[in-house]
mmCIF file of C-alpha atoms in Angstrom:
data_model
loop_
_atom_site.group_PDB
_atom_site.id
_atom_site.type_symbol
_atom_site.label_atom_id
_atom_site.label_comp_id
_atom_site.label_asym_id
_atom_site.label_seq_id
_atom_site.Cartn_x
_atom_site.Cartn_y
_atom_site.Cartn_z
ATOM 1 C CA ASP A 15 -5.590 23.348 -1.138
ATOM 2 C CA GLN A 16 -5.676 20.393 1.493
ATOM 3 C CA GLN A 17 -6.275 17.182 -1.071
ATOM 4 C CA VAL A 18 -6.142 14.830 1.824
ATOM 5 C CA LYS A 19 -7.902 15.748 5.301
ATOM 6 C CA GLN A 20 -7.976 13.872 8.298
ATOM 7 C CA ASN A 21 -10.981 16.209 10.434
ATOM 8 C CA SER A 22 -10.196 14.354 13.632
ATOM 9 C CA PRO A 23 -7.050 15.573 15.124
ATOM 10 C CA SER A 24 -7.210 13.070 17.928
ATOM 11 C CA LEU A 25 -9.128 9.785 19.063
ATOM 12 C CA SER A 26 -9.217 8.109 22.347
ATOM 13 C CA VAL A 27 -10.431 4.564 22.674
ATOM 14 C CA GLN A 28 -10.296 2.101 25.131
ATOM 15 C CA GLU A 29 -8.053 -1.004 24.846
ATOM 16 C CA GLY A 30 -9.734 -3.862 23.324
ATOM 17 C CA ARG A 31 -12.325 -1.695 21.453
ATOM 18 C CA ILE A 32 -12.323 -0.697 17.418
ATOM 19 C CA SER A 33 -10.629 2.548 16.407
ATOM 20 C CA ILE A 34 -11.766 3.953 13.252
ATOM 21 C CA LEU A 35 -9.663 6.723 11.695
ATOM 22 C CA ASN A 36 -11.485 8.626 9.014
ATOM 23 C CA CYS A 37 -9.832 10.005 5.674
ATOM 24 C CA ASP A 38 -11.148 12.271 3.300
ATOM 25 C CA TYR A 39 -10.203 13.401 -0.279
ATOM 26 C CA THR A 40 -10.735 15.741 -2.688
ATOM 27 C CA ASN A 41 -8.325 14.439 -5.613
ATOM 28 C CA SER A 42 -10.033 11.802 -7.871
ATOM 29 C CA MET A 43 -6.828 11.045 -9.781
ATOM 30 C CA PHE A 44 -5.354 9.227 -6.508
ATOM 31 C CA ASP A 45 -5.021 5.581 -7.796
ATOM 32 C CA TYR A 46 -3.661 4.327 -4.225
ATOM 33 C CA PHE A 47 -3.816 4.875 -0.604
ATOM 34 C CA LEU A 48 -1.665 4.420 2.604
ATOM 35 C CA TRP A 49 -1.480 4.847 6.099
ATOM 36 C CA TYR A 50 1.262 5.395 8.018
ATOM 37 C CA LYS A 51 2.000 5.193 11.795
ATOM 38 C CA LYS A 52 4.245 7.857 13.375
ATOM 39 C CA TYR A 53 5.740 7.864 16.942
ATOM 40 C CA PRO A 54 7.153 11.184 18.303
ATOM 41 C CA ALA A 55 10.171 12.006 17.290
ATOM 42 C CA GLU A 56 10.679 9.002 14.516
ATOM 43 C CA GLY A 57 10.029 8.544 11.164
ATOM 44 C CA PRO A 58 6.460 7.179 10.000
ATOM 45 C CA THR A 59 6.227 3.677 9.266
ATOM 46 C CA PHE A 60 3.997 2.150 6.763
ATOM 47 C CA LEU A 61 1.055 0.267 7.889
ATOM 48 C CA ILE A 62 -1.493 -0.807 5.148
ATOM 49 C CA SER A 63 -2.599 0.443 1.658
ATOM 50 C CA ILE A 64 -5.254 -0.103 -0.525
ATOM 51 C CA SER A 65 -5.409 0.231 -4.584
ATOM 52 C CA SER A 66 -8.225 2.649 -5.837
ATOM 53 C CA ILE A 67 -9.704 -0.278 -7.653
ATOM 54 C CA LYS A 68 -10.426 -2.066 -4.359
ATOM 55 C CA ASP A 69 -12.486 -1.443 -1.677
ATOM 56 C CA LYS A 70 -11.339 -3.109 1.387
ATOM 57 C CA ASN A 71 -8.096 -4.279 2.203
ATOM 58 C CA GLU A 72 -7.078 -6.201 5.444
ATOM 59 C CA ASP A 73 -3.988 -7.212 7.271
ATOM 60 C CA GLY A 74 -4.272 -8.628 10.825
ATOM 61 C CA ARG A 75 -5.863 -6.272 13.021
ATOM 62 C CA PHE A 76 -6.036 -3.680 10.393
ATOM 63 C CA THR A 77 -8.612 -2.951 7.462
ATOM 64 C CA VAL A 78 -8.782 -0.199 5.248
ATOM 65 C CA PHE A 79 -12.151 0.856 3.665
ATOM 66 C CA LEU A 80 -12.329 2.625 0.559
ATOM 67 C CA ASN A 81 -15.403 4.134 -0.668
ATOM 68 C CA LYS A 82 -14.700 6.237 -3.910
ATOM 69 C CA SER A 83 -18.036 7.418 -4.411
ATOM 70 C CA ALA A 84 -18.071 9.592 -1.163
ATOM 71 C CA LYS A 85 -13.816 10.147 -1.638
ATOM 72 C CA HIS A 86 -13.800 8.536 1.790
ATOM 73 C CA LEU A 87 -11.311 5.972 3.361
ATOM 74 C CA SER A 88 -11.092 4.642 6.910
ATOM 75 C CA LEU A 89 -8.743 2.605 9.182
ATOM 76 C CA HIS A 90 -10.095 -0.032 11.414
ATOM 77 C CA ILE A 91 -7.763 -1.194 14.281
ATOM 78 C CA VAL A 92 -9.700 -4.374 16.050
ATOM 79 C CA PRO A 93 -8.920 -5.007 18.692
ATOM 80 C CA SER A 94 -7.062 -1.687 19.710
ATOM 81 C CA GLN A 95 -4.019 -2.111 21.836
ATOM 82 C CA PRO A 96 -2.221 0.344 23.923
ATOM 83 C CA GLY A 97 1.109 -0.089 21.829
ATOM 84 C CA ASP A 98 -1.105 1.349 18.892
ATOM 85 C CA SER A 99 -1.293 4.809 20.358
ATOM 86 C CA ALA A 100 0.638 7.040 17.764
ATOM 87 C CA VAL A 101 -0.191 9.774 15.204
ATOM 88 C CA TYR A 102 -1.653 7.733 12.098
ATOM 89 C CA PHE A 103 -1.499 9.791 8.607
ATOM 90 C CA CYS A 104 -3.329 8.795 5.671
ATOM 91 C CA ALA A 105 -1.823 9.855 2.021
ATOM 92 C CA GLY A 106 -3.153 9.505 -1.569
ATOM 93 C CA GLY A 107 -0.981 8.836 -4.256
ATOM 94 C CA THR A 108 -0.458 9.411 -7.918
ATOM 95 C CA ASP A 109 3.050 10.039 -8.825
ATOM 96 C CA LYS A 110 3.889 11.398 -5.600
ATOM 97 C CA LEU A 111 2.036 10.978 -2.135
ATOM 98 C CA ILE A 112 -0.045 13.600 -0.560
ATOM 99 C CA PHE A 113 -0.383 13.245 3.281
ATOM 100 C CA GLY A 114 -3.244 14.158 5.598
ATOM 101 C CA THR A 115 -2.696 16.197 8.729
ATOM 102 C CA GLY A 116 -2.844 13.162 10.850
ATOM 103 C CA THR A 117 -4.896 11.807 13.862
ATOM 104 C CA ARG A 118 -3.487 11.300 16.957
ATOM 105 C CA LEU A 119 -4.797 7.690 18.371
ATOM 106 C CA GLN A 120 -4.599 7.170 22.414
ATOM 107 C CA VAL A 121 -5.585 3.771 23.562
ATOM 108 C CA PHE A 122 -6.144 3.448 27.242
ATOM 109 C CA PRO A 123 -6.473 0.488 29.318
ATOM 110 C CA ASP B 11 20.911 -4.272 9.042
ATOM 111 C CA GLY B 12 19.227 -2.157 6.106
ATOM 112 C CA GLY B 13 17.513 1.271 6.636
ATOM 113 C CA ILE B 14 17.758 5.261 6.346
ATOM 114 C CA THR B 15 19.887 7.497 8.545
ATOM 115 C CA GLN B 16 19.461 10.985 9.039
ATOM 116 C CA SER B 17 22.010 12.795 10.870
ATOM 117 C CA PRO B 18 22.130 14.630 13.153
ATOM 118 C CA LYS B 19 18.770 14.294 15.096
ATOM 119 C CA TYR B 20 18.683 17.628 16.419
ATOM 120 C CA LEU B 21 20.239 20.629 14.509
ATOM 121 C CA PHE B 22 20.746 24.289 15.647
ATOM 122 C CA ARG B 23 21.772 26.993 13.109
ATOM 123 C CA LYS B 24 21.280 30.985 13.415
ATOM 124 C CA GLU B 25 19.547 32.973 11.136
ATOM 125 C CA GLY B 26 21.356 33.480 7.691
ATOM 126 C CA GLN B 27 23.358 30.307 7.653
ATOM 127 C CA ASN B 28 22.822 27.524 4.961
ATOM 128 C CA VAL B 29 22.656 24.089 6.958
ATOM 129 C CA THR B 30 22.935 20.539 5.016
ATOM 130 C CA LEU B 31 20.987 17.756 6.234
ATOM 131 C CA SER B 32 22.357 14.062 5.876
ATOM 132 C CA CYS B 33 20.385 11.184 4.664
ATOM 133 C CA GLU B 34 21.888 8.019 3.552
ATOM 134 C CA GLN B 35 20.254 4.572 2.842
ATOM 135 C CA ASN B 36 21.716 1.217 2.170
ATOM 136 C CA LEU B 37 18.333 -0.407 0.923
ATOM 137 C CA ASN B 38 19.469 -0.089 -2.656
ATOM 138 C CA HIS B 39 16.385 1.913 -3.643
ATOM 139 C CA ASP B 40 16.244 4.112 -6.454
ATOM 140 C CA ALA B 41 13.929 6.667 -5.064
ATOM 141 C CA MET B 42 14.526 9.079 -2.464
ATOM 142 C CA TYR B 43 12.654 11.772 -0.728
ATOM 143 C CA TRP B 44 12.624 14.634 1.327
ATOM 144 C CA TYR B 45 9.395 15.705 3.458
ATOM 145 C CA ARG B 46 8.893 18.397 5.936
ATOM 146 C CA GLN B 47 6.685 18.360 8.809
ATOM 147 C CA ASP B 48 5.283 21.254 10.858
ATOM 148 C CA PRO B 49 2.816 21.173 14.051
ATOM 149 C CA GLY B 50 -0.614 20.223 12.778
ATOM 150 C CA GLN B 51 0.445 19.735 9.260
ATOM 151 C CA GLY B 52 0.808 16.685 7.009
ATOM 152 C CA LEU B 53 4.165 15.953 5.442
ATOM 153 C CA ARG B 54 4.761 18.024 2.669
ATOM 154 C CA LEU B 55 7.071 17.076 -0.206
ATOM 155 C CA ILE B 56 10.287 19.174 -0.514
ATOM 156 C CA TYR B 57 12.163 17.388 -3.452
ATOM 157 C CA TYR B 58 12.522 14.083 -4.882
ATOM 158 C CA SER B 59 14.750 12.025 -7.165
ATOM 159 C CA GLN B 60 13.859 8.879 -8.920
ATOM 160 C CA ILE B 61 17.408 8.072 -10.339
ATOM 161 C CA VAL B 62 20.879 9.179 -9.485
ATOM 162 C CA ASN B 63 21.939 12.818 -10.972
ATOM 163 C CA ASP B 64 18.147 13.748 -11.401
ATOM 164 C CA PHE B 65 15.712 15.227 -8.954
ATOM 165 C CA GLN B 66 12.288 17.070 -9.353
ATOM 166 C CA LYS B 67 10.570 19.966 -7.113
ATOM 167 C CA GLY B 68 7.861 19.034 -4.632
ATOM 168 C CA ASP B 69 5.473 21.127 -3.638
ATOM 169 C CA ILE B 70 7.381 23.528 -1.458
ATOM 170 C CA ALA B 71 10.907 23.529 -3.171
ATOM 171 C CA GLU B 72 11.788 27.392 -2.540
ATOM 172 C CA GLY B 73 14.528 27.876 -0.373
ATOM 173 C CA TYR B 74 15.856 24.316 -0.563
ATOM 174 C CA SER B 75 18.249 22.533 -2.691
ATOM 175 C CA VAL B 76 19.210 18.853 -3.370
ATOM 176 C CA SER B 77 22.032 16.720 -4.894
ATOM 177 C CA ARG B 78 21.887 12.966 -5.811
ATOM 178 C CA GLU B 79 25.431 12.232 -7.039
ATOM 179 C CA LYS B 80 25.257 8.715 -5.451
ATOM 180 C CA LYS B 81 22.458 6.306 -4.908
ATOM 181 C CA GLU B 82 22.873 5.873 -1.329
ATOM 182 C CA SER B 83 22.798 9.565 -0.472
ATOM 183 C CA PHE B 84 20.173 12.551 -0.837
ATOM 184 C CA PRO B 85 21.437 15.641 1.110
ATOM 185 C CA LEU B 86 19.299 18.527 1.639
ATOM 186 C CA THR B 87 20.497 22.091 1.819
ATOM 187 C CA VAL B 88 18.209 24.429 3.509
ATOM 188 C CA THR B 89 19.498 28.013 2.621
ATOM 189 C CA SER B 90 19.126 31.249 3.887
ATOM 190 C CA ALA B 91 16.293 31.905 1.301
ATOM 191 C CA GLN B 92 14.171 29.583 3.169
ATOM 192 C CA LYS B 93 11.815 31.864 5.255
ATOM 193 C CA ASN B 94 10.555 29.395 7.983
ATOM 194 C CA PRO B 95 13.486 26.732 8.213
ATOM 195 C CA THR B 96 12.314 25.663 11.741
ATOM 196 C CA ALA B 97 10.815 22.195 11.268
ATOM 197 C CA PHE B 98 11.297 18.391 11.296
ATOM 198 C CA TYR B 99 12.642 16.926 8.367
ATOM 199 C CA LEU B 100 12.088 13.531 7.354
ATOM 200 C CA CYS B 101 14.041 11.589 4.510
ATOM 201 C CA ALA B 102 12.364 8.742 3.011
ATOM 202 C CA SER B 103 13.186 5.975 -0.080
ATOM 203 C CA SER B 104 11.322 3.392 -2.058
ATOM 204 C CA MET B 105 12.244 0.866 -4.654
ATOM 205 C CA GLY B 106 10.819 2.774 -7.306
ATOM 206 C CA ALA B 107 8.508 5.323 -8.429
ATOM 207 C CA PRO B 108 5.761 5.771 -5.911
ATOM 208 C CA HIS B 109 3.133 3.318 -5.735
ATOM 209 C CA PHE B 110 0.972 1.289 -3.647
ATOM 210 C CA TYR B 111 3.553 -1.764 -3.654
ATOM 211 C CA ASN B 112 6.478 0.472 -3.419
ATOM 212 C CA GLU B 113 6.046 1.698 0.112
ATOM 213 C CA GLN B 114 8.304 4.744 1.015
ATOM 214 C CA PHE B 115 10.389 3.936 4.071
ATOM 215 C CA PHE B 116 11.236 7.052 6.491
ATOM 216 C CA GLY B 117 14.289 7.667 8.356
ATOM 217 C CA PRO B 118 13.935 8.833 12.079
ATOM 218 C CA GLY B 119 14.240 12.540 11.202
ATOM 219 C CA THR B 120 15.957 15.810 12.010
ATOM 220 C CA ARG B 121 14.650 18.656 14.102
ATOM 221 C CA LEU B 122 16.155 21.781 12.838
ATOM 222 C CA THR B 123 15.758 24.962 14.991
ATOM 223 C CA VAL B 124 17.036 28.207 13.463
ATOM 224 C CA LEU B 125 17.621 30.842 16.324
#
């Protein structure tokens, strides 16, 4: 049972444009969500989080939107940079984190 | 500088052998976690510990064992009972119990290959 789904395994975006990474979940008990970024052969690094009582959280170029009625969240990166090329995982949290399968973002010049 | 170390980065073992993966943190975090990552899958929780001398099974604990004798250390043993042990293993820690304000910090990972 995949409680957190990232249906797009990959995304390619031109430098300077917006990257939108999507995540769907089924567990209505999640009370917070996080996005992690991962480079090959390294551990994930925390990017941004959002509480389930919020619908938006912004940190610099990164904004996370939460639509609880649709059980959907998205990560917007504006403007996208080549250094953003990585795998992005969303995760839903209760007493533990449940991770999605990841989306590989490639930002090209 | 503070962080989480996992050693070794690459580990090879013969089938049927137990192997222990090391995880050490100097962040003074109470909680520690072990995850497994397989190609095309998200991170799956194996075991976690919120305090010394206590730990709980995660979603895929079968074939694994852990100990938490010290706050800084949370070694994971992959036993011969684990049917598909070849994977990338990640250790993480957090200040307290999982919450949006208690981000988990990850180590660099250990890639285990069982031949």
